[in-house]
Short mmCIF file of N, CA and C in Angstrom, two decimals:
data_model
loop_
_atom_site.label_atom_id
_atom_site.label_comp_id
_atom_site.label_asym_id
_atom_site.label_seq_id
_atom_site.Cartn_x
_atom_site.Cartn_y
_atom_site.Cartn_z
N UNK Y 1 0.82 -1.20 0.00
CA UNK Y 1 0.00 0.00 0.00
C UNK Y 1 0.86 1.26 0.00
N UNK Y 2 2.06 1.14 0.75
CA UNK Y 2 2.72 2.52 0.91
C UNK Y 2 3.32 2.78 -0.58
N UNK Y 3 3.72 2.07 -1.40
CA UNK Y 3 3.85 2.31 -2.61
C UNK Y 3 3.00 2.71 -3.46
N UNK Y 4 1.43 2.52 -3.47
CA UNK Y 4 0.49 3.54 -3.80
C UNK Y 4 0.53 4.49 -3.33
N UNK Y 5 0.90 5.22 -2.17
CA UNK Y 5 1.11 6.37 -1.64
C UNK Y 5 1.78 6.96 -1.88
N UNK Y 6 3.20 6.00 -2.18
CA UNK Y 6 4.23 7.11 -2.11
C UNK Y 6 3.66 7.65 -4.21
N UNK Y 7 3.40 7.15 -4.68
CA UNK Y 7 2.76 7.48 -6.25
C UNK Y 7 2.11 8.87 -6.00
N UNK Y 8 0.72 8.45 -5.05
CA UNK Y 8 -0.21 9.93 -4.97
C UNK Y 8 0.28 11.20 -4.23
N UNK Y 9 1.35 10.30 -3.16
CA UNK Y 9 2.31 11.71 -2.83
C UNK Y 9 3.27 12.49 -3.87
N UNK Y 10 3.77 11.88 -4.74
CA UNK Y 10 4.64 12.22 -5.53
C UNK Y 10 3.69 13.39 -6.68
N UNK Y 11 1.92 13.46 -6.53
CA UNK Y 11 1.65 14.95 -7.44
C UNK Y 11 0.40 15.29 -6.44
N UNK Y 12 0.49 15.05 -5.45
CA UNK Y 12 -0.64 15.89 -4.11
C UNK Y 12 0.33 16.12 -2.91
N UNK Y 13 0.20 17.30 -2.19
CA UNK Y 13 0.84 17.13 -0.95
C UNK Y 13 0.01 16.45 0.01
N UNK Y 14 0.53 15.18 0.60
CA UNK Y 14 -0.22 14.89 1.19
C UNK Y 14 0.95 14.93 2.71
N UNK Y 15 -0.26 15.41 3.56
CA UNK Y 15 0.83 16.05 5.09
C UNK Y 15 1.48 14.83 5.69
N UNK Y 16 0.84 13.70 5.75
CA UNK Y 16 0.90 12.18 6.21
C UNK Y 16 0.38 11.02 6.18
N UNK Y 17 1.01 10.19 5.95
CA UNK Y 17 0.66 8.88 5.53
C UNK Y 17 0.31 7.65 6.96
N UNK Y 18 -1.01 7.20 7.27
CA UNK Y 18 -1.48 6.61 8.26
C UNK Y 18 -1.36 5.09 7.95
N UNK Y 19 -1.18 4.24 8.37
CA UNK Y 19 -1.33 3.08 8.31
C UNK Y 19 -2.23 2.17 9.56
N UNK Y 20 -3.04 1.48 9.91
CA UNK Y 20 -3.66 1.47 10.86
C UNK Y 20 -3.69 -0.11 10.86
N UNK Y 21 -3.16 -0.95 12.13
CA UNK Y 21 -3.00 -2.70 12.77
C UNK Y 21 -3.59 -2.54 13.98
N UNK Y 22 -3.99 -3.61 14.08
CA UNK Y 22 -4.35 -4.38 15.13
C UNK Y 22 -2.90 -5.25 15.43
N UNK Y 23 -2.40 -4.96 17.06
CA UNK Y 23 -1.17 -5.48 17.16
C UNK Y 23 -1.24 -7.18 17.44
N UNK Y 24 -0.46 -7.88 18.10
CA UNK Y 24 -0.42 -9.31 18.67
C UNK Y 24 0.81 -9.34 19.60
N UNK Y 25 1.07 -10.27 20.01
CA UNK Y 25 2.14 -10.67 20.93
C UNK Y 25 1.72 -10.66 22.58
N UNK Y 26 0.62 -10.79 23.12
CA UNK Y 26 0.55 -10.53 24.31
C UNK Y 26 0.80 -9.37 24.92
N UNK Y 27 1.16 -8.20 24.49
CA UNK Y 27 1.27 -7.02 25.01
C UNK Y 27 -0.18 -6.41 25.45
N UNK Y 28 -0.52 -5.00 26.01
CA UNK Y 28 -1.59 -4.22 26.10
C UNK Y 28 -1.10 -2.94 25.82
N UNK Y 29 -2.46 -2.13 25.45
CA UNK Y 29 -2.24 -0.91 25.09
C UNK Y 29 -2.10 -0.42 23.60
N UNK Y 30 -2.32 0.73 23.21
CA UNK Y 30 -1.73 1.25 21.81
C UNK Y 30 -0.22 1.57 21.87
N UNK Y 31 0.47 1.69 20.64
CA UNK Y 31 1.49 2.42 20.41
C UNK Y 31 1.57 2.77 19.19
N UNK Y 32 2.14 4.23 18.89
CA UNK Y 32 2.06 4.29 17.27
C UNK Y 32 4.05 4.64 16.51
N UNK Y 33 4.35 3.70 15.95
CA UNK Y 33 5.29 3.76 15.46
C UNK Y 33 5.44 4.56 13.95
N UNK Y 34 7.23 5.34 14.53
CA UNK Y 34 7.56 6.38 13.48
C UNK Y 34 8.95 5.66 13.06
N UNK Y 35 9.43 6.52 12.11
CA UNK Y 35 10.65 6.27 11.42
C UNK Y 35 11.76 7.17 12.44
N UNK Y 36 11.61 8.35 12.77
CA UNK Y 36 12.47 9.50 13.54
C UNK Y 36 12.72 10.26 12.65
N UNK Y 37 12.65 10.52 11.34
CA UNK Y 37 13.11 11.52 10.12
C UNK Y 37 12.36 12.78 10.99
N UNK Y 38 11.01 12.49 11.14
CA UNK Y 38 9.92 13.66 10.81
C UNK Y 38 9.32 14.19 11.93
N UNK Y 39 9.68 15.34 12.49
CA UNK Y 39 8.77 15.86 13.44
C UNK Y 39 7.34 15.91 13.38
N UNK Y 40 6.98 15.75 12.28
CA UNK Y 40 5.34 16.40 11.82
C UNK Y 40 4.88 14.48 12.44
N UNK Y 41 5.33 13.57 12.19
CA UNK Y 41 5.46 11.62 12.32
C UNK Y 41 4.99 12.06 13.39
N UNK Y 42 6.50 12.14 14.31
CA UNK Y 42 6.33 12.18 15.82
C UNK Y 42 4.94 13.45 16.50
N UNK Y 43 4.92 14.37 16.06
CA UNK Y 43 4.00 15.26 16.64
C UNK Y 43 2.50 14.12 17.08
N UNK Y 44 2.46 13.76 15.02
CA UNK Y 44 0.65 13.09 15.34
C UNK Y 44 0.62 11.56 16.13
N UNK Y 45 2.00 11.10 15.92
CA UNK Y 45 1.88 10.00 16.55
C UNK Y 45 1.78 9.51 18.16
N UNK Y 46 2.15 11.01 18.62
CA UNK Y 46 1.89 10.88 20.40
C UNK Y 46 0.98 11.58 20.38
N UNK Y 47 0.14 12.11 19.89
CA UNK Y 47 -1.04 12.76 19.97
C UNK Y 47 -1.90 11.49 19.87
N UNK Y 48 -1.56 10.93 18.78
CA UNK Y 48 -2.84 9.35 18.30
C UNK Y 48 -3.10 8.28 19.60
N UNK Y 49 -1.37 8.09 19.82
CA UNK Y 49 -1.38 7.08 20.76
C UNK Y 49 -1.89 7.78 22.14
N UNK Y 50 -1.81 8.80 22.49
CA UNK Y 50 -2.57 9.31 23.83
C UNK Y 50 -4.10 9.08 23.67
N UNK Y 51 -4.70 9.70 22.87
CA UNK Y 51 -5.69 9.90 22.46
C UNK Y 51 -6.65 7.87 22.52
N UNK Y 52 -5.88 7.45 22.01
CA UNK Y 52 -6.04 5.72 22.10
C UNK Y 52 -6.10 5.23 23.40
N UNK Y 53 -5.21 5.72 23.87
CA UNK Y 53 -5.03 5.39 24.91
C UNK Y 53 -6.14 5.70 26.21
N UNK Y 54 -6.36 7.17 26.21
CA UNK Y 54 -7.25 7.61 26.95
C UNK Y 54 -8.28 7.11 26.38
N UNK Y 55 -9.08 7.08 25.66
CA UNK Y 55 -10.12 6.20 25.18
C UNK Y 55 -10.66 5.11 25.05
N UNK Y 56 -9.89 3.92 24.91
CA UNK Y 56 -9.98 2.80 25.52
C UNK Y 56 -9.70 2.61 26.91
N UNK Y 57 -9.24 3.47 27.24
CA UNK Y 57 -8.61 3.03 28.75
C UNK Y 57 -7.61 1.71 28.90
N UNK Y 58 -6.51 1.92 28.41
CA UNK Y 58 -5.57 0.80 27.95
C UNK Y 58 -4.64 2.07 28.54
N UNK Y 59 -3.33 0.94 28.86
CA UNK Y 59 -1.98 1.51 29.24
C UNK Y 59 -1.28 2.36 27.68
N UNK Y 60 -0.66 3.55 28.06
CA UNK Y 60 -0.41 4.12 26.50
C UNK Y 60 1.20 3.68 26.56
N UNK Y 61 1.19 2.48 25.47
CA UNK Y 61 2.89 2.26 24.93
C UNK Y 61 3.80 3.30 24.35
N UNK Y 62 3.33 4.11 23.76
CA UNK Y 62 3.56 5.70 23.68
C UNK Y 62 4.18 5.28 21.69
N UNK Y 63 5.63 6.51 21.84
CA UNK Y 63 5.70 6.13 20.34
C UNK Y 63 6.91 5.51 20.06
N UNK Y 64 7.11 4.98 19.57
CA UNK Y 64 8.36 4.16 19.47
C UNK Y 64 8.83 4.05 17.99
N UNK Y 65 10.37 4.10 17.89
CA UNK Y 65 11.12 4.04 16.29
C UNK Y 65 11.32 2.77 16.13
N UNK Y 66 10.77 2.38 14.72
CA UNK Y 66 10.97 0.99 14.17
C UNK Y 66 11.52 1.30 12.53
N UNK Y 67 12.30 0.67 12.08
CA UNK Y 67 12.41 0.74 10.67
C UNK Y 67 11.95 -0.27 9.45
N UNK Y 68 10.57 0.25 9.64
CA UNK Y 68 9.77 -0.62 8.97
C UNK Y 68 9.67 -0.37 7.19
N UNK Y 69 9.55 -0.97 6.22
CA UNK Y 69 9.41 -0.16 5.09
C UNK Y 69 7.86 0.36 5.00
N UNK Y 70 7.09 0.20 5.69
CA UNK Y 70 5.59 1.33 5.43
C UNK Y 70 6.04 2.78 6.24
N UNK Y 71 7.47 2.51 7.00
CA UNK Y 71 7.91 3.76 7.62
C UNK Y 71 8.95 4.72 6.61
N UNK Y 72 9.84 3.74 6.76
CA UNK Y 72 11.16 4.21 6.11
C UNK Y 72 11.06 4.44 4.26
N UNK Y 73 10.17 4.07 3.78
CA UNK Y 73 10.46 4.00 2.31
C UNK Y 73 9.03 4.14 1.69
N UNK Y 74 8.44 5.59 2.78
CA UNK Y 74 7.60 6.56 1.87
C UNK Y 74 8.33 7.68 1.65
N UNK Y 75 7.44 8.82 1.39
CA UNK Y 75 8.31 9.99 0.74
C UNK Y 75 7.63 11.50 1.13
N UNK Y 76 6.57 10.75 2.26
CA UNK Y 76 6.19 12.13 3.01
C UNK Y 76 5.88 10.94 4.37
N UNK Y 77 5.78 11.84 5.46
CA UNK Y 77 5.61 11.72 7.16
C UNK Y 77 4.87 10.28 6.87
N UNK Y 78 4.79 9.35 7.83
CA UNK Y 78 4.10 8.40 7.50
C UNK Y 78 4.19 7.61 9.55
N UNK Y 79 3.12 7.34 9.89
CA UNK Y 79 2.98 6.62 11.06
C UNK Y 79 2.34 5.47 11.23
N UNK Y 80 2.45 4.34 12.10
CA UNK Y 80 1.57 3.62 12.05
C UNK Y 80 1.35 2.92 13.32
N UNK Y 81 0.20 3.16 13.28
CA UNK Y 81 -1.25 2.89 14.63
C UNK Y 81 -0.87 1.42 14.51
N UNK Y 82 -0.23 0.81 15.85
CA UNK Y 82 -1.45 -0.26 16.78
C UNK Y 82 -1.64 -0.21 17.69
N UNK Y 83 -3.58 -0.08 17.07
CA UNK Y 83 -4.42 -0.03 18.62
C UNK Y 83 -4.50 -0.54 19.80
N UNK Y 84 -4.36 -2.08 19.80
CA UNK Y 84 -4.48 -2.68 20.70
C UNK Y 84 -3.98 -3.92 20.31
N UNK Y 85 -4.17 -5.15 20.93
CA UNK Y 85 -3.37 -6.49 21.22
C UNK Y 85 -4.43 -7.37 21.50
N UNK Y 86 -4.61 -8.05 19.71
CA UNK Y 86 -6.27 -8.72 19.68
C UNK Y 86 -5.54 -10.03 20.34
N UNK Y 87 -4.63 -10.24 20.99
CA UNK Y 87 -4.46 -12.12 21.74
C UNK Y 87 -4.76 -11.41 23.28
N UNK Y 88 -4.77 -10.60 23.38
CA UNK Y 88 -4.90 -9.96 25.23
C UNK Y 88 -6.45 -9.65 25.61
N UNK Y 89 -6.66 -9.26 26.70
CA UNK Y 89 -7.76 -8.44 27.24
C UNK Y 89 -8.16 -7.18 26.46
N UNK Y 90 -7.03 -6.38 25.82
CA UNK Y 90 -7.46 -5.65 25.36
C UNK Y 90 -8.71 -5.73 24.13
N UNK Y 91 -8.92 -7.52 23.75
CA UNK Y 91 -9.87 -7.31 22.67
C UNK Y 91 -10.90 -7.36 23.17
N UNK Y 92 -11.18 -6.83 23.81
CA UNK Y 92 -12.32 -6.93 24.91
C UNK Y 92 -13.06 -5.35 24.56
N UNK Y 93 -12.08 -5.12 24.34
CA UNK Y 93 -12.36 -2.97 23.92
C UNK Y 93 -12.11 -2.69 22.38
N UNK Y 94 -12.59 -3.90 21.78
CA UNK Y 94 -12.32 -3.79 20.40
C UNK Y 94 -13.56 -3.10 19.83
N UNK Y 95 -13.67 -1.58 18.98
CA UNK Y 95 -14.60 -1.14 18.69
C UNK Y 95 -14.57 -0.71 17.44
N UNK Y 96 -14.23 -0.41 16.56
CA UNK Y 96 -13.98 0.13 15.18
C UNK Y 96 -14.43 1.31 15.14
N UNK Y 97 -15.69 1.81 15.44
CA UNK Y 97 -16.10 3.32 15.62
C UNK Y 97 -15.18 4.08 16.38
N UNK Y 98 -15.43 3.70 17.97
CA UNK Y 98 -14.18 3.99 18.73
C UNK Y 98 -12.94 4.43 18.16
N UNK Y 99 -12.30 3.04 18.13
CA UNK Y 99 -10.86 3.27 17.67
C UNK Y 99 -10.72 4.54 16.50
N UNK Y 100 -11.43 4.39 15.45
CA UNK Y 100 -11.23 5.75 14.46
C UNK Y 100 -11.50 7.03 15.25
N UNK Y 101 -12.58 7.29 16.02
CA UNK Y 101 -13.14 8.30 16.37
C UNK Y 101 -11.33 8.69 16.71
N UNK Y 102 -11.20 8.13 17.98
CA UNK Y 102 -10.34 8.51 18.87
C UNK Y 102 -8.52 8.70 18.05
N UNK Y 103 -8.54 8.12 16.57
CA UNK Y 103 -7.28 7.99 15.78
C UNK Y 103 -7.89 9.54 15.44
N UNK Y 104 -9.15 10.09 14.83
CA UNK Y 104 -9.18 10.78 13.85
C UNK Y 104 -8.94 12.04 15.02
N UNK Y 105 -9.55 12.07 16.37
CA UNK Y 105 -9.31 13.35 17.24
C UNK Y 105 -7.55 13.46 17.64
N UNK Y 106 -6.98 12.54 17.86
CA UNK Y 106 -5.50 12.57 17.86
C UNK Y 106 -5.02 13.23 16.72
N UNK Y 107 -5.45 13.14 15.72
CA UNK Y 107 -4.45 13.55 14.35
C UNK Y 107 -5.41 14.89 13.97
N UNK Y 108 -6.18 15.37 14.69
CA UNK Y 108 -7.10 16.60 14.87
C UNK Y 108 -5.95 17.52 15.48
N UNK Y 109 -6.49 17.15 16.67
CA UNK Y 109 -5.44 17.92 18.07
C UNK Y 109 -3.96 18.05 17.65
N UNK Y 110 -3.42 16.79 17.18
CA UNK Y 110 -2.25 17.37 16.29
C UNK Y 110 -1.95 18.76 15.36
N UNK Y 111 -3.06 18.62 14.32
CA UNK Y 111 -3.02 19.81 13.37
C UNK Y 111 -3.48 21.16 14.06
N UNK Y 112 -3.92 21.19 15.27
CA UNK Y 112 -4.33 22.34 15.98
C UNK Y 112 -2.90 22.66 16.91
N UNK Y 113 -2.25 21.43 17.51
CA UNK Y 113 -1.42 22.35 18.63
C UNK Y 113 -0.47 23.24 17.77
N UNK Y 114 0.15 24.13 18.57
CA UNK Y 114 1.05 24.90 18.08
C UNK Y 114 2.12 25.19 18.27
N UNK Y 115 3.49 24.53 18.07
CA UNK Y 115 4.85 24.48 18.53
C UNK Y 115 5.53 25.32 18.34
N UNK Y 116 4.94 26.45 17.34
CA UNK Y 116 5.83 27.49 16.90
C UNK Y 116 6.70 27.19 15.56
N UNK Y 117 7.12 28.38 15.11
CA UNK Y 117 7.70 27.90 13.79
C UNK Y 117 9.17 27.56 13.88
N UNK Y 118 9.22 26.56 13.17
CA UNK Y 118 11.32 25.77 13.17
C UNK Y 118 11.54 26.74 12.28
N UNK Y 119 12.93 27.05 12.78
CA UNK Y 119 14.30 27.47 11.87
C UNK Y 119 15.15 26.55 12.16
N UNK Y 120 15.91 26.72 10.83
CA UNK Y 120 16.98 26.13 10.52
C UNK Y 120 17.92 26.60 11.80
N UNK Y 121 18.87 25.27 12.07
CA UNK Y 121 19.13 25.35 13.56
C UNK Y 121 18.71 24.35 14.29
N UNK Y 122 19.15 25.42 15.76
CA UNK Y 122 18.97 25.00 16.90
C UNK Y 122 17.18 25.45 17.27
N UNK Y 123 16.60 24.66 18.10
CA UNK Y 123 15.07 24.74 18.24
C UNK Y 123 14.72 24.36 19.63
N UNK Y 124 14.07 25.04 20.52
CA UNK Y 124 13.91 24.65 21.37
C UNK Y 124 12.35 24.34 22.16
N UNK Y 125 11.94 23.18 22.55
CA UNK Y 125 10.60 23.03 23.14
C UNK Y 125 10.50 22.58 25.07
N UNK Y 126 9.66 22.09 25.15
CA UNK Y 126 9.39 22.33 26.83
C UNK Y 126 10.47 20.64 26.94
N UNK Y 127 11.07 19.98 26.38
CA UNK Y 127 11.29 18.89 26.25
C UNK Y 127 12.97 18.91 26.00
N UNK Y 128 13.34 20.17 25.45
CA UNK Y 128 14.48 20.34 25.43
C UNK Y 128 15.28 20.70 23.76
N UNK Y 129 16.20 20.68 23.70
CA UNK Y 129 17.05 21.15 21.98
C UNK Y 129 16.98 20.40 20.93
N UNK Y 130 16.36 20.60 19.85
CA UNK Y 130 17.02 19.90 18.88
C UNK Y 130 17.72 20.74 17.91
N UNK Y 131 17.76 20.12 16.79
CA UNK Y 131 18.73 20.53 15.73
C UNK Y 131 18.29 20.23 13.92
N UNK Y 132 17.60 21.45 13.56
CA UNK Y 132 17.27 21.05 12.44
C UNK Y 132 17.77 21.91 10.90
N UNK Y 133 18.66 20.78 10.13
CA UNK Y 133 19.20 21.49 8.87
C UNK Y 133 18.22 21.55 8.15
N UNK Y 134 16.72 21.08 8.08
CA UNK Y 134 16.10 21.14 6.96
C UNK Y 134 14.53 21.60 7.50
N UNK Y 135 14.28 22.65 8.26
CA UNK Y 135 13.00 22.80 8.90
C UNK Y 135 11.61 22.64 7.84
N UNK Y 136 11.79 22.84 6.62
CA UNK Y 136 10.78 23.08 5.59
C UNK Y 136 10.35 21.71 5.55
N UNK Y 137 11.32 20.43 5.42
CA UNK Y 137 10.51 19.26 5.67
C UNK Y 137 10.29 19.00 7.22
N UNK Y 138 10.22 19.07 8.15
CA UNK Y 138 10.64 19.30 9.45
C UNK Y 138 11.80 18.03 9.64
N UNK Y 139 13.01 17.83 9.30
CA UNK Y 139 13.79 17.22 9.57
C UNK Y 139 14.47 16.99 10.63
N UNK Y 140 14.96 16.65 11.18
CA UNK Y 140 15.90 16.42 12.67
C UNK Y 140 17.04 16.01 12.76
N UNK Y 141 18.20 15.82 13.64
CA UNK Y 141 19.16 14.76 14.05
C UNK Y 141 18.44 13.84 14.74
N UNK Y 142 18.44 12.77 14.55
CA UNK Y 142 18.63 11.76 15.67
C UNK Y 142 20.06 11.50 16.18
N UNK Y 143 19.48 9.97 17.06
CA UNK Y 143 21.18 9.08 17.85
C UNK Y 143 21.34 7.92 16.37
N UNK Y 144 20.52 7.90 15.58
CA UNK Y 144 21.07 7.24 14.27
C UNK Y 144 22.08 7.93 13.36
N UNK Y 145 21.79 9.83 13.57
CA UNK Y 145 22.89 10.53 12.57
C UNK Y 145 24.11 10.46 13.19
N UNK Y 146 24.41 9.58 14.41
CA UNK Y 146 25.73 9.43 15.35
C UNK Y 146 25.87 10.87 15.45
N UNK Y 147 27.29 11.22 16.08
CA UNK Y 147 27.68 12.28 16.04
C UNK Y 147 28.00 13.54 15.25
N UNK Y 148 27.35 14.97 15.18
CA UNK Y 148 27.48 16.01 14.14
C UNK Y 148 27.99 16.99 15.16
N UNK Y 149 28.80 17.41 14.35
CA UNK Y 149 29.70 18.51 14.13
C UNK Y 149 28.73 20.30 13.81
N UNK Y 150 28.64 20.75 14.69
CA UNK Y 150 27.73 22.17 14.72
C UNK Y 150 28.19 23.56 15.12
N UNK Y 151 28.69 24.08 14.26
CA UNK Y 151 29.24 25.17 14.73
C UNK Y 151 30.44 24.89 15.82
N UNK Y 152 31.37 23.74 15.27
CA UNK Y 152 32.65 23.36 16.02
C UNK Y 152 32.62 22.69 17.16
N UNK Y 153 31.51 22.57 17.59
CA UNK Y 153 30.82 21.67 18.43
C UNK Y 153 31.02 20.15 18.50
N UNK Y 154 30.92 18.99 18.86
CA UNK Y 154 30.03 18.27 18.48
C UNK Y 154 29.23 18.27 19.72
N UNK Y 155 28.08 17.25 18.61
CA UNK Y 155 26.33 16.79 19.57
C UNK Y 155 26.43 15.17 19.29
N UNK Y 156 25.83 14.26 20.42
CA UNK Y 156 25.06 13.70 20.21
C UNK Y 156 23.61 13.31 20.34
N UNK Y 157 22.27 13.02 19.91
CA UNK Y 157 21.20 13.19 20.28
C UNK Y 157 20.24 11.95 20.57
N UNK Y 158 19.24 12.35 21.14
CA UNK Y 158 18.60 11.16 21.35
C UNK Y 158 17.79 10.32 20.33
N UNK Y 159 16.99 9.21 20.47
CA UNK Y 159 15.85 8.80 19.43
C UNK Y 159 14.43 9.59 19.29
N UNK Y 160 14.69 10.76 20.25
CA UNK Y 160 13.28 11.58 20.12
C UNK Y 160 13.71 12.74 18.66
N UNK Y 161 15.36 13.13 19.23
CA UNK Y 161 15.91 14.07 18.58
C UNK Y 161 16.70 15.29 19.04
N UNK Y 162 16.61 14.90 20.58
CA UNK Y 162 16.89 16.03 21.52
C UNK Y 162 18.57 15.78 21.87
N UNK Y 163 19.18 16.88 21.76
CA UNK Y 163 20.56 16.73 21.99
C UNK Y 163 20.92 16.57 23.32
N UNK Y 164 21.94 15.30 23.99
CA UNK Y 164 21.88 14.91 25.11
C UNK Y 164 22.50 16.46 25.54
N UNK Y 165 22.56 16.53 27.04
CA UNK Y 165 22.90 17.36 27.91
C UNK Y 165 22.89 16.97 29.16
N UNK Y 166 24.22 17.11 29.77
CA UNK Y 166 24.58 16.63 31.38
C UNK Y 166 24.23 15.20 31.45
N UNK Y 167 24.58 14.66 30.85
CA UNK Y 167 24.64 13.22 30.75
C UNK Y 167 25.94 12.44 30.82
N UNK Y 168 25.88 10.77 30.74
CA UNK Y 168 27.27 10.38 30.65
C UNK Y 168 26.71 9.68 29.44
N UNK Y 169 27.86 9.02 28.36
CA UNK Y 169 27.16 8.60 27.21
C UNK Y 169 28.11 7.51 26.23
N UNK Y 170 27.46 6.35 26.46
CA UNK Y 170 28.25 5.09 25.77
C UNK Y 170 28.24 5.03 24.66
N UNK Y 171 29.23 5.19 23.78
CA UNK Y 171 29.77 5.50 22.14
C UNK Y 171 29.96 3.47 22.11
N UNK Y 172 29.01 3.01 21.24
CA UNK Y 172 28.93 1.45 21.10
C UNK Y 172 30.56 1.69 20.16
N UNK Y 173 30.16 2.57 19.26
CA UNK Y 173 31.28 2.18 17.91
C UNK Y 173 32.41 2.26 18.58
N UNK Y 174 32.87 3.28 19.69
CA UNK Y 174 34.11 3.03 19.96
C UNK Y 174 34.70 2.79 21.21
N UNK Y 175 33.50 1.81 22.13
CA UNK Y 175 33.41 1.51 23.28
C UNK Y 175 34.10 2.46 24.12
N UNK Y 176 33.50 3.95 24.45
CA UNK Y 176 33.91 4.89 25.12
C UNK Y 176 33.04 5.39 25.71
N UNK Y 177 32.93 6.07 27.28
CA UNK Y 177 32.07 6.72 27.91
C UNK Y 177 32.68 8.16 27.42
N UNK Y 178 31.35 9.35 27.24
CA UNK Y 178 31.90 10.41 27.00
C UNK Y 178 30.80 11.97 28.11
N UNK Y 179 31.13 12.41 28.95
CA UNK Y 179 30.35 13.27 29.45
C UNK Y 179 29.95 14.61 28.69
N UNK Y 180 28.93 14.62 28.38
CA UNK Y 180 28.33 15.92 27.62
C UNK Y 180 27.52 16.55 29.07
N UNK Y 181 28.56 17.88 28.88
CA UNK Y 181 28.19 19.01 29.72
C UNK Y 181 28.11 20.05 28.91
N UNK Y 182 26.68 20.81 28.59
CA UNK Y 182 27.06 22.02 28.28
C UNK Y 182 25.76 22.87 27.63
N UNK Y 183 25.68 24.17 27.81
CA UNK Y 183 24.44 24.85 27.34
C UNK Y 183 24.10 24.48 25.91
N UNK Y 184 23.20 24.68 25.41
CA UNK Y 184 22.97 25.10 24.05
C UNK Y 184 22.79 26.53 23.54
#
């Protein structure tokens, strides 16, 4: 399907691409998984999964990065909903009206809040710094772009996107602890 999308994205803007499962594995709760490219991903996708969450009354798994290809290999924002965990209790709260109502007010409340406008740069929210070279797509660093070099700097950042600070911090590639102290 995301390959039909990525087609109709390629001559409509389309803001984001939804994908919507019913999960499995014994877990409970919603969670809605992003790629990390896209702030606009992450914005609707903790909006969706709250929104799920409070509504069913299920524990909220929140949002989590997977590199899925219905994630990674569209060509605009793309998220994807699972509601709940049809082998658990949770199918117990299985509603289809529901569940949309409560997907479509999440990705509502999304397009209403207001974060203010990104510049290119440094950006800051109640959550802390990020770093964006490409604000027009809303792009980010992640802890996947490893370490960047910023104004003579370096950063490393998290999987939300937020540049660590006052932390201690395990470099896998070159089995090193490194302390990042310092303003932005």
């Amino acid at each position: 399907m995301h390959i039909q999308a990525n087609e109709i994205a390629k001559t409509q803007d389309i803001k984001l691409y939804v994908e919507i499962h019913i999960n499995a594995g014994g877990g409970s709760g919603p969670e809605v998984l992003v790629f990390g490219k896209s702030e606009v991903a992450n914005q609707y996708a903790s909006k969706v999964s709250n929104e799920l969450s409070s509504t069913l009354n299920l524990p909220n798994r929140g949002v989590k990065t997977r590199n899925l290809i219905v994630l990674n290999k569209t060509v605009m924002p793309a998220i994807l909903v699972e509601c709940l965990f049809a082998d658990s209790d949770d199918a117990d709260k299985y509603d289809p009206e529901v569940i949309a109502r409560a997907i479509v007010n999440g990705l509502v409340s999304a397009d209403n809040s207001s974060d203010g406008e990104w510049k290119a740069g440094w950006n800051k929210n109640d959550v802390g710094w990020w770093y964006s070279p490409d604000p027009i797509n809303k792009y980010y660093y992640t802890f996947k772009n490893d370490w960047k070099e910023i104004d003579g700097e370096w950063y490393i950042f998290d999987d939300n996107g937020y540049a660590l600070q006052d932390v201690w911090y395990f470099d896998e590639s070159d089995k090193a602890w490194y302390t990042i102290i310092r303003e932005i």
